[in-house]
Coordinates of C-alpha atoms in Angstrom, one line a residue:
M1 CA 0.3 0.1 0.1
T2 CA 1.1 3.6 -0.7
G3 CA -0.5 5.1 2.6
N4 CA -2.8 7.3 0.7
E5 CA -5.7 4.5 0.0
Q6 CA -7.3 5.2 3.2
R7 CA -8.1 9.0 2.0
Y8 CA -10.1 7.6 -0.8
I9 CA -11.8 4.8 1.3
S10 CA -12.6 7.2 3.8
E11 CA -14.3 9.6 1.1
A12 CA -16.5 6.6 -0.2
F13 CA -17.6 6.0 3.6
E14 CA -18.2 9.7 4.0
S15 CA -20.4 10.1 1.0
N16 CA -22.4 6.6 1.6
W17 CA -21.2 5.4 -1.6
I18 CA -20.0 1.8 -1.0
A19 CA -21.2 -0.2 -3.3
P20 CA -20.5 0.0 -7.5
M21 CA -20.6 3.7 -8.6
G22 CA -19.5 6.5 -7.1
A23 CA -17.0 9.5 -7.3
N24 CA -13.9 7.1 -6.7
V25 CA -15.2 5.1 -9.7
N26 CA -15.5 8.0 -12.0
Q27 CA -12.4 9.3 -11.2
F28 CA -10.6 6.3 -11.6
E29 CA -12.0 5.6 -14.9
A30 CA -10.5 9.1 -15.9
E31 CA -7.4 8.7 -14.3
M32 CA -6.9 5.4 -15.9
A33 CA -7.8 6.5 -19.3
A34 CA -5.6 9.4 -19.0
Y35 CA -2.4 7.3 -17.9
A36 CA -3.0 4.9 -20.7
T37 CA -3.6 7.8 -23.5
T38 CA -6.8 6.2 -24.4
Q39 CA -10.3 8.1 -24.7
A40 CA -12.2 6.3 -22.2
A41 CA -12.1 3.5 -19.5
A42 CA -14.6 1.1 -17.4
A43 CA -13.7 0.3 -14.1
L44 CA -14.7 -3.4 -13.5
S45 CA -14.6 -6.5 -11.3
S46 CA -11.5 -8.3 -13.0
G47 CA -9.2 -8.0 -16.1
T48 CA -10.8 -11.6 -17.0
A49 CA -14.3 -9.8 -17.2
A50 CA -12.6 -6.8 -19.4
I51 CA -11.6 -9.5 -22.1
H52 CA -15.1 -10.8 -21.9
L53 CA -16.5 -7.3 -22.7
A54 CA -14.3 -6.6 -25.0
L55 CA -15.0 -9.9 -27.0
Q56 CA -18.9 -9.2 -26.7
L57 CA -18.4 -5.6 -28.0
L58 CA -16.7 -7.1 -31.2
G59 CA -19.9 -9.2 -31.6
I60 CA -18.0 -12.5 -30.9
G61 CA -19.8 -15.6 -30.0
K62 CA -20.9 -19.3 -30.9
G63 CA -18.7 -20.4 -34.0
D64 CA -16.3 -17.7 -34.1
R65 CA -12.5 -18.0 -34.0
V66 CA -9.9 -15.9 -31.7
F67 CA -6.4 -15.8 -32.1
C68 CA -4.6 -16.0 -28.6
S69 CA -1.4 -16.1 -27.2
S70 CA -0.4 -19.5 -26.0
L71 CA 2.5 -18.4 -23.5
T72 CA -0.2 -16.9 -21.2
F73 CA -2.3 -17.4 -18.0
V74 CA -5.6 -19.2 -18.4
A75 CA -7.5 -16.4 -18.2
S76 CA -6.5 -14.6 -21.6
A77 CA -8.3 -17.6 -23.2
N78 CA -11.1 -18.5 -20.8
P79 CA -13.5 -15.7 -22.0
I80 CA -13.3 -16.9 -25.8
L81 CA -15.2 -20.1 -24.3
Y82 CA -17.8 -18.2 -22.4
G83 CA -19.7 -17.3 -25.7
G84 CA -18.9 -21.0 -27.4
A85 CA -16.2 -19.2 -29.4
E86 CA -12.8 -21.2 -30.7
P87 CA -9.5 -20.3 -29.4
V88 CA -6.4 -20.8 -31.7
F89 CA -3.2 -20.3 -29.9
I90 CA -0.3 -18.9 -31.4
D91 CA 3.3 -19.6 -30.5
S92 CA 5.8 -17.0 -29.0
E93 CA 8.7 -15.6 -30.4
E94 CA 12.6 -15.2 -28.6
E95 CA 13.0 -11.7 -28.9
T96 CA 10.1 -11.1 -26.7
W97 CA 8.8 -14.1 -25.3
N98 CA 5.2 -12.9 -26.9
M99 CA 3.1 -13.7 -30.0
S100 CA 5.5 -14.7 -32.9
P101 CA 4.5 -12.3 -36.2
W102 CA 5.7 -15.6 -38.1
A103 CA 3.2 -17.6 -36.3
L104 CA 0.4 -15.3 -36.6
Q105 CA 1.1 -14.8 -40.4
K106 CA 1.1 -18.8 -40.5
A107 CA -2.3 -18.9 -38.8
F108 CA -3.8 -16.0 -41.0
A109 CA -2.8 -18.0 -44.2
A110 CA -4.4 -21.0 -43.2
A111 CA -7.7 -19.3 -41.8
E112 CA -7.9 -17.5 -45.0
Q113 CA -7.4 -20.8 -47.4
E114 CA -9.9 -22.3 -45.0
G115 CA -12.4 -19.3 -45.6
K116 CA -12.6 -18.5 -41.9
L117 CA -10.9 -15.8 -40.3
P118 CA -10.5 -14.7 -36.7
K119 CA -12.8 -12.4 -35.4
A120 CA -10.2 -11.1 -32.9
V121 CA -6.7 -11.4 -32.0
I122 CA -5.7 -11.2 -28.3
I123 CA -2.3 -10.2 -28.0
V124 CA -0.7 -10.7 -24.5
H125 CA 2.4 -9.0 -23.0
I126 CA 3.6 -11.3 -20.5
Y127 CA 5.7 -10.5 -17.5
G128 CA 5.8 -7.1 -18.1
Q129 CA 7.4 -7.2 -21.6
S130 CA 5.8 -5.5 -24.7
A131 CA 5.0 -7.6 -27.7
R132 CA 6.3 -6.6 -31.1
M133 CA 3.1 -4.5 -31.8
D134 CA 3.9 -2.9 -35.4
E135 CA 4.4 -6.1 -36.8
L136 CA 1.4 -7.7 -35.0
I137 CA -1.0 -4.9 -36.0
A138 CA 0.3 -4.8 -39.5
L139 CA -0.8 -8.2 -39.8
C140 CA -4.3 -7.9 -38.3
D141 CA -5.0 -4.7 -40.2
H142 CA -4.3 -6.4 -43.4
Y143 CA -6.9 -9.2 -43.1
G144 CA -9.3 -6.5 -41.3
V145 CA -9.3 -8.1 -37.5
P146 CA -9.4 -5.9 -34.4
V147 CA -6.6 -6.6 -31.8
I148 CA -7.5 -7.2 -28.0
E149 CA -4.3 -6.3 -25.8
D150 CA -4.2 -8.2 -22.6
A151 CA -1.8 -5.8 -20.7
A152 CA -2.6 -7.7 -17.6
E153 CA 1.1 -7.7 -16.6
S154 CA 2.2 -4.7 -18.2
L155 CA 0.5 -1.9 -16.7
G156 CA 3.4 1.0 -16.7
S157 CA 5.1 -0.8 -19.9
T158 CA 5.6 1.0 -23.0
Y159 CA 6.1 0.3 -26.7
K160 CA 8.0 2.9 -28.8
G161 CA 6.9 5.5 -26.4
K162 CA 3.1 4.3 -26.3
K163 CA 1.3 3.0 -23.3
T164 CA 0.7 -0.8 -23.7
G165 CA -3.0 -1.6 -23.8
S166 CA -3.4 1.6 -25.5
L167 CA -2.6 0.3 -29.5
G168 CA -5.3 -2.2 -30.0
A169 CA -9.4 -1.7 -30.3
Y170 CA -9.4 -2.5 -26.7
G171 CA -7.0 -2.9 -23.7
I172 CA -7.3 -4.5 -20.5
Y173 CA -5.4 -4.4 -17.4
S174 CA -5.6 -6.4 -14.0
F175 CA -5.4 -5.1 -10.3
N176 CA -5.3 -8.3 -9.0
G177 CA -3.4 -8.9 -5.7
N178 CA -0.1 -9.8 -7.4
K179 CA -0.3 -6.9 -10.0
I180 CA 2.0 -4.0 -10.0
I181 CA -0.6 -2.0 -8.5
T182 CA -3.7 -3.8 -6.9
T183 CA -7.3 -3.1 -5.8
S184 CA -7.2 -6.4 -4.1
G185 CA -9.2 -7.4 -7.4
G186 CA -10.3 -5.6 -10.4
G187 CA -9.7 -4.7 -13.8
M188 CA -10.0 -2.0 -16.4
L189 CA -10.8 -1.7 -20.2
V190 CA -9.9 0.9 -22.2
S191 CA -10.2 2.1 -25.7
N192 CA -10.5 4.9 -27.7
D193 CA -14.1 3.7 -28.8
R194 CA -16.1 6.0 -26.1
K195 CA -19.4 4.4 -27.3
G196 CA -17.8 0.9 -26.9
I197 CA -16.8 1.7 -23.1
A198 CA -20.3 3.2 -22.5
Q199 CA -21.7 -0.1 -24.0
A200 CA -19.3 -2.0 -21.5
R201 CA -20.5 -0.1 -18.6
F202 CA -24.0 -1.0 -19.5
L203 CA -23.2 -5.0 -20.0
A204 CA -21.3 -4.8 -17.0
S205 CA -24.1 -3.3 -15.0
Q206 CA -26.7 -6.3 -15.8
A207 CA -27.6 -4.4 -19.2
K208 CA -30.5 -2.3 -17.5
D209 CA -32.2 -0.4 -20.2
D210 CA -33.2 3.0 -19.8
A211 CA -36.5 2.9 -18.6
P212 CA -38.4 3.9 -15.3
F213 CA -38.5 0.1 -14.1
Y214 CA -36.2 -3.0 -14.6
E215 CA -36.3 -3.7 -18.2
H216 CA -33.8 -5.9 -19.8
S217 CA -33.5 -7.0 -23.4
R218 CA -30.1 -8.5 -23.5
V219 CA -28.0 -10.6 -21.3
G220 CA -25.8 -8.4 -18.7
Y221 CA -23.0 -8.9 -16.1
N222 CA -22.3 -8.1 -12.5
Y223 CA -18.7 -6.9 -13.8
R224 CA -18.5 -3.4 -12.2
M225 CA -16.0 -2.2 -9.3
S226 CA -16.7 -1.1 -6.2
N227 CA -16.3 2.6 -5.1
V228 CA -14.3 1.3 -2.3
L229 CA -11.8 -0.7 -4.5
A230 CA -11.6 2.1 -7.2
G231 CA -10.6 4.2 -4.3
I232 CA -7.4 2.0 -3.6
G233 CA -6.7 1.7 -7.2
R234 CA -6.5 5.8 -7.5
A235 CA -4.1 5.9 -4.8
Q236 CA -2.3 2.7 -6.2
L237 CA -2.1 4.4 -9.7
E238 CA -0.3 7.7 -8.3
A239 CA 2.5 5.4 -6.9
I240 CA 3.0 3.4 -10.5
E241 CA 5.9 4.9 -11.7
L242 CA 7.5 4.2 -8.4
R243 CA 6.5 0.6 -8.7
V244 CA 8.1 0.2 -12.1
S245 CA 11.1 1.9 -10.8
A246 CA 11.5 -0.5 -8.1
R247 CA 10.7 -3.7 -10.2
R248 CA 13.4 -2.6 -12.4
A249 CA 15.7 -2.0 -9.8
V250 CA 15.1 -5.9 -8.9
F251 CA 15.5 -7.0 -12.4
N252 CA 18.8 -4.9 -12.7
R253 CA 20.2 -6.6 -9.4
Y254 CA 19.5 -10.1 -10.4
F255 CA 20.7 -9.2 -13.9
S256 CA 24.1 -7.7 -12.5
A257 CA 24.7 -10.6 -10.5
L258 CA 23.7 -13.4 -12.7
G259 CA 23.4 -12.1 -16.2
K260 CA 27.2 -13.3 -16.9
H261 CA 26.4 -17.1 -16.0
E262 CA 27.0 -19.0 -18.9
A263 CA 23.7 -21.2 -18.1
V264 CA 21.3 -18.2 -17.4
K265 CA 19.4 -15.9 -19.8
F266 CA 16.8 -13.4 -18.8
Q267 CA 13.8 -12.0 -20.8
P268 CA 14.9 -9.6 -23.3
E269 CA 13.8 -6.0 -23.4
L270 CA 13.2 -5.3 -27.2
E271 CA 14.8 -2.2 -28.5
G272 CA 12.2 0.9 -28.2
T273 CA 10.1 -0.8 -25.2
R274 CA 10.6 -0.3 -21.6
S275 CA 9.2 -3.4 -19.6
N276 CA 7.9 -2.5 -16.0
R277 CA 9.7 -5.8 -15.2
W278 CA 6.7 -7.2 -13.4
L279 CA 8.4 -10.3 -12.9
T280 CA 11.9 -11.2 -13.1
V281 CA 12.2 -14.5 -15.4
L282 CA 15.4 -16.2 -16.3
L283 CA 15.9 -19.6 -18.7
L284 CA 18.4 -22.4 -17.5
D285 CA 20.4 -23.6 -20.7
P286 CA 20.1 -27.4 -20.1
A287 CA 23.5 -27.8 -22.3
R288 CA 25.0 -25.8 -19.4
T289 CA 23.8 -26.8 -16.4
D290 CA 22.2 -30.0 -14.9
R291 CA 20.2 -27.7 -12.7
S292 CA 16.4 -27.4 -13.7
P293 CA 13.7 -25.1 -13.0
D294 CA 12.0 -27.5 -10.8
A295 CA 15.2 -28.6 -9.1
I296 CA 15.8 -24.8 -8.4
R297 CA 12.3 -24.1 -7.3
E298 CA 11.8 -27.2 -4.6
W299 CA 15.6 -26.2 -3.1
L300 CA 14.5 -22.6 -2.6
E301 CA 11.5 -23.5 -1.2
T302 CA 13.1 -25.4 1.6
E303 CA 14.5 -21.8 2.5
N304 CA 10.9 -20.2 2.6
I305 CA 11.7 -18.5 -0.9
E306 CA 8.9 -19.0 -3.5
T307 CA 9.6 -19.1 -7.2
R308 CA 7.4 -20.3 -10.0
R309 CA 7.6 -21.9 -13.3
V310 CA 6.6 -20.0 -16.5
W311 CA 3.3 -20.1 -17.7
K312 CA 2.5 -23.5 -19.3
P313 CA 1.2 -23.2 -22.9
L314 CA -2.3 -23.1 -23.1
H315 CA -2.1 -25.3 -26.3
L316 CA -0.7 -27.9 -23.9
Q317 CA -3.5 -27.9 -21.3
P318 CA -6.0 -30.4 -20.9
L319 CA -8.8 -27.5 -21.2
F320 CA -7.8 -26.7 -24.8
A321 CA -7.2 -30.3 -26.1
G322 CA -7.9 -30.5 -30.0
C323 CA -7.4 -26.5 -30.5
K324 CA -5.2 -25.5 -33.4
F325 CA -1.8 -24.2 -32.5
Y326 CA 0.7 -22.4 -35.0
S327 CA 4.4 -22.4 -33.8
H328 CA 7.0 -20.0 -34.6
N329 CA 9.4 -22.9 -35.4
P330 CA 9.5 -25.2 -38.7
H331 CA 7.6 -28.7 -38.1
G332 CA 9.6 -30.7 -36.1
K333 CA 11.3 -28.4 -34.1
T334 CA 10.3 -27.5 -30.3
A335 CA 8.0 -24.4 -30.3
V336 CA 9.3 -21.4 -28.7
S337 CA 6.7 -21.3 -25.9
E338 CA 7.2 -24.8 -24.8
K339 CA 11.1 -24.2 -24.5
L340 CA 10.2 -21.1 -22.4
F341 CA 8.0 -23.3 -20.2
T342 CA 10.7 -26.1 -19.8
E343 CA 13.5 -23.7 -19.3
G344 CA 11.8 -20.7 -17.4
L345 CA 11.6 -20.0 -13.7
C346 CA 9.8 -16.8 -12.2
L347 CA 12.3 -15.0 -9.3
P348 CA 11.0 -13.2 -6.4
S349 CA 10.3 -9.7 -7.8
G350 CA 8.0 -7.5 -5.2
S351 CA 8.1 -4.0 -5.4
D352 CA 8.6 -4.2 -1.7
L353 CA 11.7 -6.9 -2.0
Q354 CA 14.4 -5.4 0.2
P355 CA 18.2 -5.5 -1.4
E356 CA 19.2 -7.6 1.6
Q357 CA 16.5 -10.1 1.1
Q358 CA 17.5 -10.2 -2.7
Q359 CA 21.1 -10.7 -1.9
R360 CA 20.2 -13.6 0.0
I361 CA 18.2 -15.1 -3.0
I362 CA 20.7 -14.2 -5.2
G363 CA 23.6 -15.8 -2.9
L364 CA 21.5 -19.3 -3.0
L365 CA 21.0 -19.0 -6.7
E366 CA 24.9 -18.9 -7.4
E367 CA 25.3 -21.6 -5.0
I368 CA 23.3 -23.8 -6.5
L369 CA 24.4 -23.0 -9.9
A370 CA 27.9 -23.3 -8.8

């Protein structure tokens, strides 16, 4: 917490606006839109809800296809299933670990030949690093397909000076408890389409029609953020640049200590981008060390230090068995996302991680990798 949250929470209590709607919600939306450099924003109950509403606004339903990054948390793709659409997964590239333009081109070519283009492409910026947006958006524009940016992990990151989440038709952020800023739980949908965001607010409020009684002509959802949580978000957003600086400092300390180890590589930062370094993630080259990510994870756990594996690609998840997947690599070679999952480990990266705490972690990693 920043210490300023209580002021906004108190204002919510004093105004007797606790539930959804209220001054904090309105202000948080305006402040997030200004920060993201978009025309409008809708404060919601989660980033997952924001993806679901973005799909709804684009008219995606049963039988439609949506292309989605494979190397991501399942919440990026679950909303595709909510309305009966079909996810198609796209591999990563090594330069960003995000969606591969080469794999996306293969997927588009196959879909065009089949006569069934996707209705949207969900591009995810994992661990805070932006995807290669110029190439990806150019491909989507060529085929006339809108982009949804899943910037749940990349609030505060930039691509060629632009905020991640602001480059597609819709962008989404998450304020879950583990994100770079938090409302304990919540999300935001941002866009330059003011009418679309207004429609998102309508759908998120149970789709109550403009009538003097409860009239409903379409399915709605209970997706609005509360006035109290929006107050927390306002205080958190005031500290976003401090949080980004803190996470980048954590990354730099890891990189300075371990970056020269022959078996270790860190997630790259593409030229012209700034990652918020939400999580510091390293790869262990199996040709240069016999220490696996799981072995290190289990060993550090005995020292009461939590680490996590890189996201298991969605095309390998039982939930999505049978879904199409397009690899960055030629047939027969391991997909990039699968390699990253096999070799990757996420290190403790909290904004409040103290240098002496981090030095202990680094010392243990140096010991096990020696």
